Short mmCIF file of C-alpha atoms in Angstrom, two decimals:
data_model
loop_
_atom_site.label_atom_id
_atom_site.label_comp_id
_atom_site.label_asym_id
_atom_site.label_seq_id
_atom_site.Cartn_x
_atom_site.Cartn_y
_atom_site.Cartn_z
CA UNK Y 1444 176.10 138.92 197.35
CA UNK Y 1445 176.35 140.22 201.01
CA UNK Y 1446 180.19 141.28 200.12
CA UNK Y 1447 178.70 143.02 196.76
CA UNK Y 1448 175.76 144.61 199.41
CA UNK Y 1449 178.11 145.90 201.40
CA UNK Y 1450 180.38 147.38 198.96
CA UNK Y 1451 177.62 149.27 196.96
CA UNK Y 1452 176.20 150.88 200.40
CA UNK Y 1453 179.29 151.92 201.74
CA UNK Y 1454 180.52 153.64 198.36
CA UNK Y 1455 177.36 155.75 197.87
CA UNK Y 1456 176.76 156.31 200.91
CA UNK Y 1457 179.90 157.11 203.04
CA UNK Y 1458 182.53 156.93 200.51
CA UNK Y 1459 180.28 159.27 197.95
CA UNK Y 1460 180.32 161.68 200.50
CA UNK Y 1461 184.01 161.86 201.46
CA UNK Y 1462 184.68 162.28 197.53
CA UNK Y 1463 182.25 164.77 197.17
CA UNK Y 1464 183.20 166.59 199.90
CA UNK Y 1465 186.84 166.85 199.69
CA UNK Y 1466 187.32 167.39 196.06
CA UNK Y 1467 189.81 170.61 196.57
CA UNK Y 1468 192.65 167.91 198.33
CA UNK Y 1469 192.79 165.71 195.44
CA UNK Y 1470 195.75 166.27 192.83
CA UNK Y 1471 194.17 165.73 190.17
CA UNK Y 1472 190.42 165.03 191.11
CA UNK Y 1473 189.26 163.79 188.23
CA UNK Y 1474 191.50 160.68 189.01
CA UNK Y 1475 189.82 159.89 192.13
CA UNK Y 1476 186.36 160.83 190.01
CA UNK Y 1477 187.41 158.12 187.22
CA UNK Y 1478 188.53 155.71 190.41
CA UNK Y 1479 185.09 155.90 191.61
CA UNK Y 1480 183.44 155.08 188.33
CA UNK Y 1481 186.00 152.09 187.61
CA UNK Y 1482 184.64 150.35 191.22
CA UNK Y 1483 180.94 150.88 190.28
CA UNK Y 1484 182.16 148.97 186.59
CA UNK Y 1485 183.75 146.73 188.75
CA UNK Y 1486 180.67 145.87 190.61
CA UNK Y 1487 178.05 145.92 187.81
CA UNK Y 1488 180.40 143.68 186.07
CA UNK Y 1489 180.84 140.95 188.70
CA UNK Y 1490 177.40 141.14 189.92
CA UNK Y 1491 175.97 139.47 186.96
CA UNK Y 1492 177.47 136.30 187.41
CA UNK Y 1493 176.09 135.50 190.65
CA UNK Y 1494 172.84 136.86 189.91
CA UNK Y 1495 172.05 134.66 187.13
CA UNK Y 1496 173.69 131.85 189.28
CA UNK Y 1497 176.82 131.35 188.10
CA UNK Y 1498 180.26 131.67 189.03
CA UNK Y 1499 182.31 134.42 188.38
CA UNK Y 1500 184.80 133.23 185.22
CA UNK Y 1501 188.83 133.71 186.62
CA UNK Y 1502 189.08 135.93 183.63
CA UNK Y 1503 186.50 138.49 184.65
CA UNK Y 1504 188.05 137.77 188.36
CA UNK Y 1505 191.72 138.74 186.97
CA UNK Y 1506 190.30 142.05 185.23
CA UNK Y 1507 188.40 143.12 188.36
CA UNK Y 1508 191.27 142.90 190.63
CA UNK Y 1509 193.74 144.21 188.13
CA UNK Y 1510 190.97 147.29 188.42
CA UNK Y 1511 190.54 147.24 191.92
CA UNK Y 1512 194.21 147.31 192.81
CA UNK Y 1513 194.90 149.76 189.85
CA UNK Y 1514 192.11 152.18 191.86
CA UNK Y 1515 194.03 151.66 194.97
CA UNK Y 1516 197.24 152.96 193.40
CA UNK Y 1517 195.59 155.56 191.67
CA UNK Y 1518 193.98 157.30 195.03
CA UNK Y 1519 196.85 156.42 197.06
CA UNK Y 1520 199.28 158.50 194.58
CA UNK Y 1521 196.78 161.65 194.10
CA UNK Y 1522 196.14 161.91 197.55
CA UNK Y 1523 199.18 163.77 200.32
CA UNK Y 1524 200.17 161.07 201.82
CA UNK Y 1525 199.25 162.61 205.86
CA UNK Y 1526 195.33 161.94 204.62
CA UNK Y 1527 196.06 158.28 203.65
CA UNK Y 1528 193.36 156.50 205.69
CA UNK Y 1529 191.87 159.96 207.32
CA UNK Y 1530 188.45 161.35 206.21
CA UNK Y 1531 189.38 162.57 202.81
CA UNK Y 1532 190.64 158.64 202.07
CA UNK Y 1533 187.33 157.14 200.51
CA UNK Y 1534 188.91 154.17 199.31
CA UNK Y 1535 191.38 152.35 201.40
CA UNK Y 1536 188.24 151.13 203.10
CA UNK Y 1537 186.44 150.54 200.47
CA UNK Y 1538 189.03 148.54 198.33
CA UNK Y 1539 189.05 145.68 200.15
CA UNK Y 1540 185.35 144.85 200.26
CA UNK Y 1541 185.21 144.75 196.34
CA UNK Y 1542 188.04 142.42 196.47
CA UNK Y 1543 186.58 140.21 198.45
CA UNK Y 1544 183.39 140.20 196.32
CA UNK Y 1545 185.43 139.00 194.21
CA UNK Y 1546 187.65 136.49 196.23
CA UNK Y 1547 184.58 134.53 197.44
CA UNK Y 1548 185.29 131.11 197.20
CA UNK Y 1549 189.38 131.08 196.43
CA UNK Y 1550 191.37 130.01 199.50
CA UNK Y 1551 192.01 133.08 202.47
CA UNK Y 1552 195.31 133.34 201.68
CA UNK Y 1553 194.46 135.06 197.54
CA UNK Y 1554 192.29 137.44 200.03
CA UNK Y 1555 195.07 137.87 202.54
CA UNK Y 1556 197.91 138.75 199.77
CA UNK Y 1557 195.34 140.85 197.69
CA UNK Y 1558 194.97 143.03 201.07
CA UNK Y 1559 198.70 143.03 201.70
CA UNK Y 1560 198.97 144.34 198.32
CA UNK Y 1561 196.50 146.81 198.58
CA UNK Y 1562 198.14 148.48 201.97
CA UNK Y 1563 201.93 147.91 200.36
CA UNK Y 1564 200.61 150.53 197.49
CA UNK Y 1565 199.22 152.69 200.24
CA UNK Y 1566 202.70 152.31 202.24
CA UNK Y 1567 204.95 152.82 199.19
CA UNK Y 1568 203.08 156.33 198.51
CA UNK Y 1569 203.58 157.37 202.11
CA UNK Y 1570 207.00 156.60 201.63
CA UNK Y 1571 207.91 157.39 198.43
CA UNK Y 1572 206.78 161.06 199.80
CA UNK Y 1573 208.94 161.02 202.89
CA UNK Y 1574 209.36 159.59 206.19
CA UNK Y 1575 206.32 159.93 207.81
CA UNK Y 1576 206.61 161.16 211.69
CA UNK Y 1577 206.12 158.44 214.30
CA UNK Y 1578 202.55 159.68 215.70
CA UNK Y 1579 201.10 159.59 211.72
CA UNK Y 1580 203.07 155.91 211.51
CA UNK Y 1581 201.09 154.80 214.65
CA UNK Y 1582 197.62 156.16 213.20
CA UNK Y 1583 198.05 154.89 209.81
CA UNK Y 1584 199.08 151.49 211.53
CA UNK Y 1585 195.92 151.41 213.87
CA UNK Y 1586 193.74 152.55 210.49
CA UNK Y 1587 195.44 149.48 208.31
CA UNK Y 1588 194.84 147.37 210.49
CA UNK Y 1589 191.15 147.69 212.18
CA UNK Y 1590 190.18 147.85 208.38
CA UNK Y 1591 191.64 144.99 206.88
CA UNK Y 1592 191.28 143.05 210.11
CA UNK Y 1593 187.72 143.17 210.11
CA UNK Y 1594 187.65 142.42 205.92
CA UNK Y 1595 190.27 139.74 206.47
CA UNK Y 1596 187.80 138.19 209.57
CA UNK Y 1597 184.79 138.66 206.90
CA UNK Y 1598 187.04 136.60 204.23
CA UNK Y 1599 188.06 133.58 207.00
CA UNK Y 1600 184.05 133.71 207.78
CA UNK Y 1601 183.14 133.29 203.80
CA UNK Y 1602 185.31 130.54 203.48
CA UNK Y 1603 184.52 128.68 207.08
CA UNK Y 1604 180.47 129.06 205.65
CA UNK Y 1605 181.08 127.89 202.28
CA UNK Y 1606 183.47 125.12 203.28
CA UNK Y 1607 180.25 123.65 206.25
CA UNK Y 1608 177.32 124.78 203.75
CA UNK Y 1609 178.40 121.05 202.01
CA UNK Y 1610 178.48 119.04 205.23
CA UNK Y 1611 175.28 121.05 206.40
CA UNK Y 1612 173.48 120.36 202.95
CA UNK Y 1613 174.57 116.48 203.51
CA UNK Y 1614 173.12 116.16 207.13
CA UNK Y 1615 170.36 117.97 206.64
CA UNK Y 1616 169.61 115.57 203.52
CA UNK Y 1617 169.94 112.83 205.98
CA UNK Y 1618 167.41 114.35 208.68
CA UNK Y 1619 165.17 114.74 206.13
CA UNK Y 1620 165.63 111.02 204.33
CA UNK Y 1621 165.21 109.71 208.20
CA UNK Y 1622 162.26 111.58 208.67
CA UNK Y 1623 160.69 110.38 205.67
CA UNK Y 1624 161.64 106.68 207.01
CA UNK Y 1625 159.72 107.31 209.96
CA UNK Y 1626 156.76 109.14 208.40
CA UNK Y 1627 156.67 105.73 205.94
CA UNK Y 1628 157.00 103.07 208.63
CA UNK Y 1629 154.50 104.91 210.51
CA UNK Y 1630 152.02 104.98 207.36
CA UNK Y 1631 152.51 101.61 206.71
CA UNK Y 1632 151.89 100.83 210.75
CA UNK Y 1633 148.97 102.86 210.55
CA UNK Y 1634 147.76 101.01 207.44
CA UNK Y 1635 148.14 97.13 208.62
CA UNK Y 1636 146.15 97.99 211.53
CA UNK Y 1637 143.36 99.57 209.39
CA UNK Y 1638 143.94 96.61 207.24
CA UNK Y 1639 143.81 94.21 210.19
CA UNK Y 1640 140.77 96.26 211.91
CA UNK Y 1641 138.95 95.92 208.18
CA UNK Y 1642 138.92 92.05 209.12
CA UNK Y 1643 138.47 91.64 212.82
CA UNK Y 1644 134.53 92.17 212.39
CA UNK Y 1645 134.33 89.38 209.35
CA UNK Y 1646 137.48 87.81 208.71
CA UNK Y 1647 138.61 86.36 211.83
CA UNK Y 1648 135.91 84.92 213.25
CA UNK Y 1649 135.38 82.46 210.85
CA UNK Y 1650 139.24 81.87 211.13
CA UNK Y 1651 138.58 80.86 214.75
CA UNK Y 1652 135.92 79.17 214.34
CA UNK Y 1653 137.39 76.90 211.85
CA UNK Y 1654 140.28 76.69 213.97
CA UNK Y 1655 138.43 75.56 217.13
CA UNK Y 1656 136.12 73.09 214.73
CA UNK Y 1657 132.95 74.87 215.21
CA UNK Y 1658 132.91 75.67 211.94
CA UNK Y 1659 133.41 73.01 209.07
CA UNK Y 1660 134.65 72.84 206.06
CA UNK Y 1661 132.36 70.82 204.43
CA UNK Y 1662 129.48 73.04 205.29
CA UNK Y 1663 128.56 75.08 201.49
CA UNK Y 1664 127.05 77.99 203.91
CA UNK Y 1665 130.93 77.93 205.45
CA UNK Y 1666 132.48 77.69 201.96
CA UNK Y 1667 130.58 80.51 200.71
CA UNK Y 1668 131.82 82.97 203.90
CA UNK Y 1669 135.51 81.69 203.12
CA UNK Y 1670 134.97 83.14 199.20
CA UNK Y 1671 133.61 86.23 201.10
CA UNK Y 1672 136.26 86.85 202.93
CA UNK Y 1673 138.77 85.67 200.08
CA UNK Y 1674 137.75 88.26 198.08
CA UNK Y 1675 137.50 90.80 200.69
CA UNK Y 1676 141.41 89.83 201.90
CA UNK Y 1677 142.73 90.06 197.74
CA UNK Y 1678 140.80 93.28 197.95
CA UNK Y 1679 142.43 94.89 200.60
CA UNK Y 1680 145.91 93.29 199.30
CA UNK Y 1681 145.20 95.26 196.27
CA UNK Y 1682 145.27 98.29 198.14
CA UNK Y 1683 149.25 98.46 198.44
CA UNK Y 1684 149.12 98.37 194.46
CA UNK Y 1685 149.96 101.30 192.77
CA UNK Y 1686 147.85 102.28 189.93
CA UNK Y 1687 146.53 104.86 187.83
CA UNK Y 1688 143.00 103.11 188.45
CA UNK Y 1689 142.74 101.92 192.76
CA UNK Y 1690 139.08 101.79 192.59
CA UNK Y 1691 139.22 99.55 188.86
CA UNK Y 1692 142.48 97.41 190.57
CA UNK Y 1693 140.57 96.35 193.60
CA UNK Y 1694 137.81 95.68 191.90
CA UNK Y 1695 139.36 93.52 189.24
CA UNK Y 1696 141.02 91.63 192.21
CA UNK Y 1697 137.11 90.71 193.80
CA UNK Y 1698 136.62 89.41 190.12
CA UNK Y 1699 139.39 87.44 189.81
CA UNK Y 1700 138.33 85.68 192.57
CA UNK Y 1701 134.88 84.92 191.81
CA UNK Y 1702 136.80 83.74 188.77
CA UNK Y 1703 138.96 80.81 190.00
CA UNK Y 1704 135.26 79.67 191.65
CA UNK Y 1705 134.27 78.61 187.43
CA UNK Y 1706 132.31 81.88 187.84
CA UNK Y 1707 132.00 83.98 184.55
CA UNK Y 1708 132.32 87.72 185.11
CA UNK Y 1709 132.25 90.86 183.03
CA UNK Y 1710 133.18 94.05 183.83
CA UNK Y 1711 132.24 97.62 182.16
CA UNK Y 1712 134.02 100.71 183.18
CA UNK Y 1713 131.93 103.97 182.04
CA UNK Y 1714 133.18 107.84 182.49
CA UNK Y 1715 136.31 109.44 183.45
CA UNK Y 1716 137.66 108.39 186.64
CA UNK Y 1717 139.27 110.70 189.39
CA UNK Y 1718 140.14 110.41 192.86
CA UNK Y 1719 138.52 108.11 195.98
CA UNK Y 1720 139.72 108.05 199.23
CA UNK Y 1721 140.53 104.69 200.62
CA UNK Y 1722 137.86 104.42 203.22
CA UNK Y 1723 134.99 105.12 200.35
CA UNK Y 1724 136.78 102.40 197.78
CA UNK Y 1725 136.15 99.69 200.95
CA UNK Y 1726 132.57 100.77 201.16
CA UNK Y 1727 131.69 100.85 197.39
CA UNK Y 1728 133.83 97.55 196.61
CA UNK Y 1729 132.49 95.10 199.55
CA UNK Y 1730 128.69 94.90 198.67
CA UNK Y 1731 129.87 93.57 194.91
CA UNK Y 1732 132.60 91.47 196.50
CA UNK Y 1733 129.88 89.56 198.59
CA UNK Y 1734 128.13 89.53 196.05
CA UNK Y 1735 130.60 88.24 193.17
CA UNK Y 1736 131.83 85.53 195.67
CA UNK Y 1737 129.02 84.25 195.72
CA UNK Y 1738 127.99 83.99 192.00
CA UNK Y 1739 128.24 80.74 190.37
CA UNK Y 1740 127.55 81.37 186.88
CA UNK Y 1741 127.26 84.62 185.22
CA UNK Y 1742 128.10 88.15 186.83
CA UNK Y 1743 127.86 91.50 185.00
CA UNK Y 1744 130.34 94.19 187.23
CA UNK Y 1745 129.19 98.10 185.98
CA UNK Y 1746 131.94 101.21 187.30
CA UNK Y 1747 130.02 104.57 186.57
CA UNK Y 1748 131.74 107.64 186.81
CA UNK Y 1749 129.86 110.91 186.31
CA UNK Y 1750 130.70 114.27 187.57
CA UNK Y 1751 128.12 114.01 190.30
CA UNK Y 1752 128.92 110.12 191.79
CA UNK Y 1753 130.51 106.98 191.46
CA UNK Y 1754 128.68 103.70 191.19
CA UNK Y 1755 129.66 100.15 191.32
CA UNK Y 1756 127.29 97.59 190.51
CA UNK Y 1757 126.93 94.04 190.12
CA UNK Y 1758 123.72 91.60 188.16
CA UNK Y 1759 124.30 88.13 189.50
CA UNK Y 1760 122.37 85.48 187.63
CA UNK Y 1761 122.69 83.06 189.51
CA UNK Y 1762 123.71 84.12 193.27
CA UNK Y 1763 124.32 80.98 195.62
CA UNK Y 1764 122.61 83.17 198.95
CA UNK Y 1765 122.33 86.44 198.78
CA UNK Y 1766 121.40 87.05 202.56
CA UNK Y 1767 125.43 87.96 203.39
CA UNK Y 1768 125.07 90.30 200.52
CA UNK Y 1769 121.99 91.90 201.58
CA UNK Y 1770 123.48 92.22 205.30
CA UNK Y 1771 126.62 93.88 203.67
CA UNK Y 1772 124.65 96.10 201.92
CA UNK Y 1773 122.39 97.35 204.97
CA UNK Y 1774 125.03 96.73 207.55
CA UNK Y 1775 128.12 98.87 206.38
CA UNK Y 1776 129.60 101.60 208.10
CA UNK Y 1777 128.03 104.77 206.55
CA UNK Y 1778 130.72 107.64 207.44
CA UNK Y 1779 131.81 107.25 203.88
CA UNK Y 1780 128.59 108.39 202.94
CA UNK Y 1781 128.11 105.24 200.67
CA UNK Y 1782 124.45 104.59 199.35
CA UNK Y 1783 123.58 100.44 198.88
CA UNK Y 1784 120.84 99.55 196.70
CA UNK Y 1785 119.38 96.15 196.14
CA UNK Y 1786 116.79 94.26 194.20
CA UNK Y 1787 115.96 90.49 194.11
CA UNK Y 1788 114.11 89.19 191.18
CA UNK Y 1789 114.10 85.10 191.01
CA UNK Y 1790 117.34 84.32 191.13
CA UNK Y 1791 118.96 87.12 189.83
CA UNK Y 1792 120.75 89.92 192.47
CA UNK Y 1793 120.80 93.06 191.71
CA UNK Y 1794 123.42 95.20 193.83
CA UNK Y 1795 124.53 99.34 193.33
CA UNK Y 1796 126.90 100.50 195.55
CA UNK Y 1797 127.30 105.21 195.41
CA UNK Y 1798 129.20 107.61 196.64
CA UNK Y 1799 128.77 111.89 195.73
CA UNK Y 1800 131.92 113.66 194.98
CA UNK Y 1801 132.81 115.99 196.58
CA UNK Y 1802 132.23 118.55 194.46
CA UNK Y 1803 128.84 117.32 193.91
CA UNK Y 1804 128.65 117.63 198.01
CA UNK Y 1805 129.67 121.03 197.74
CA UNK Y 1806 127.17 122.39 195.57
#
């Protein structure tokens, strides 16, 4: 496309001019008018290949240099051959950058013999009219060659480009798949230590103190913590799990633990659900998890989603101590902005764990 750029400036803008401008030298002029025309076919032709994306077929390629060369000929053979490559010569120039336009992508050497060509039809017209005298030999030279030096430089610079656009495409694919390696070990870093910070505060205590024996095993008030912090541990396990539901998954995970303890537990999931951040999920899920471990008989789990809030809520019937659950639910970290509710009738538990969306924050 910058080869096609180039070749549509320079021919209505400089090479326009000389044509217009010098119309009395050529014999006839109409054949350097129809030459004209035949490059801007040439151009609108190939130009809708690439800008559609695709290649240029080698049959469209064969017709446009056939054209391109046949121009050459054309205002090499119309014009006196002592203005070959001088100011009234609009096209020797101009040739070779619509060949290349063409060329891009073919090996140097098509764009090397296409130029060759291109100055052996100018050469044979100089000839073919007479020896030319050595000073317009040396000017003609020095023309020839600046010209198709530089579009012959342009051509070896295509090709170099389009033979390390691969290798660059390749590493840079690389970079970025090692990038993403390190942005993923460092998420997953970032995420154990969360994970591990979620349990310093509950978790491992009561690991060390059964450890060191101050704790027993035998002690129900010490069995009841250990379901705590069971379900709290499958919880955050659950968290790695991916899911249309998180919220539902982790929740489901504090259930099946209450489970294996011969609790029976049902769970009701109202609304459509959307999005909660991780940090929120931890604060609405751990008041029922206390709770749930704790339940020996019958449970009833509620999920609520409403445009305005999410709730969680548990009904224990028969809760074995619900002073851990009423800590959790007055002792939690409140930067998620989590509500806890609870009610004690008998020996039922009554537990509702909120949290206002955030488009319910914004209005």
């Amino acid at each position: 496309m910058a080869a096609l750029l180039i070749s549509l400036l320079s021919q209505f803008t400089l090479s326009l001019h000389q044509l217009t401008a010098h119309q009395d030298v050529y014999r006839p002029a109409w054949a350097q008018t129809a030459a004209f025309v035949c490059l801007v076919v040439v151009a609108v032709t190939g130009a809708t290949y690439p800008l559609r994306g695709r290649q240029i077929p080698p049959s469209v390629r064969g017709w446009g240099l056939g054209s391109v060369l046949g121009v050459s000929a054309v205002c090499a053979f119309t014009l006196a051959p002592e203005r070959l490559t001088g100011p009234e010569d609009w096209a020797f120039g101009l040739i070779g950058w619509h060949a290349l336009f063409l060329l891009v992508g073919l090996r140097v050497r098509v764009f090397a013999a296409f130029l060759a060509a291109h100055v052996g039809l100018n050469a044979t017209a100089v000839f073919l009219a007479g020896a030319p005298a050595a000073a317009e030999s040396a000017v003609m030279g020095i023309a020839a060659v600046s010209t198709c030096g530089f579009q012959l430089s342009a051509g070896v610079l295509t090709r170099l480009l389009h033979g390390a656009a691969p290798a660059a495409g390749t590493e840079a694919a690389r970079e970025e798949e090692l990038r993403t390696r390190e942005r993923i070990h460092e998420d997953m870093q970032r995420d154990h230590k969360e994970r591990y910070r979620a349990l310093t505060a509950t978790t491992v205590p009561l690991l060390v103190g059964l450890g060191h024996g101050v704790l027993s095993p035998h002690d129900e008030e010490v069995r009841l913590r250990c379901g705590v912090e069971a379900a709290r541990m499958r919880r955050l396990f659950a968290e790695s799990d991916a899911v249309a539901d998180p919220l539902l998954n982790e929740l489901r995970a504090c259930v099946e633990v209450a489970e294996r303890q011969g609790a029976t537990i049902s769970l009701a999931v109202r609304g459509r659900r959307g999005e909660v951040p991780v940090g929120v999920r931890r604060e609405l899920i751990d008041p029922a998890a206390v709770l749930l471990s704790r339940t020996r008989s019958i449970a009833r789990v509620t999920v609520v989603w409403t445009p305005l809030s999410v709730r969680v809520s548990v009904i224990s019937e028969d809760s074995a101590d619900g002073r851990d659950a009423e800590g959790a639910a007055r002792g939690r970290d409140t930067d998620a902005k989590v509500t806890v509710a609870r009610t004690t009738h008998g020996g039922r538990v009554w537990v509702e764990a909120s949290w206002r969306r955030p488009a319910a924050l914004g209005s």
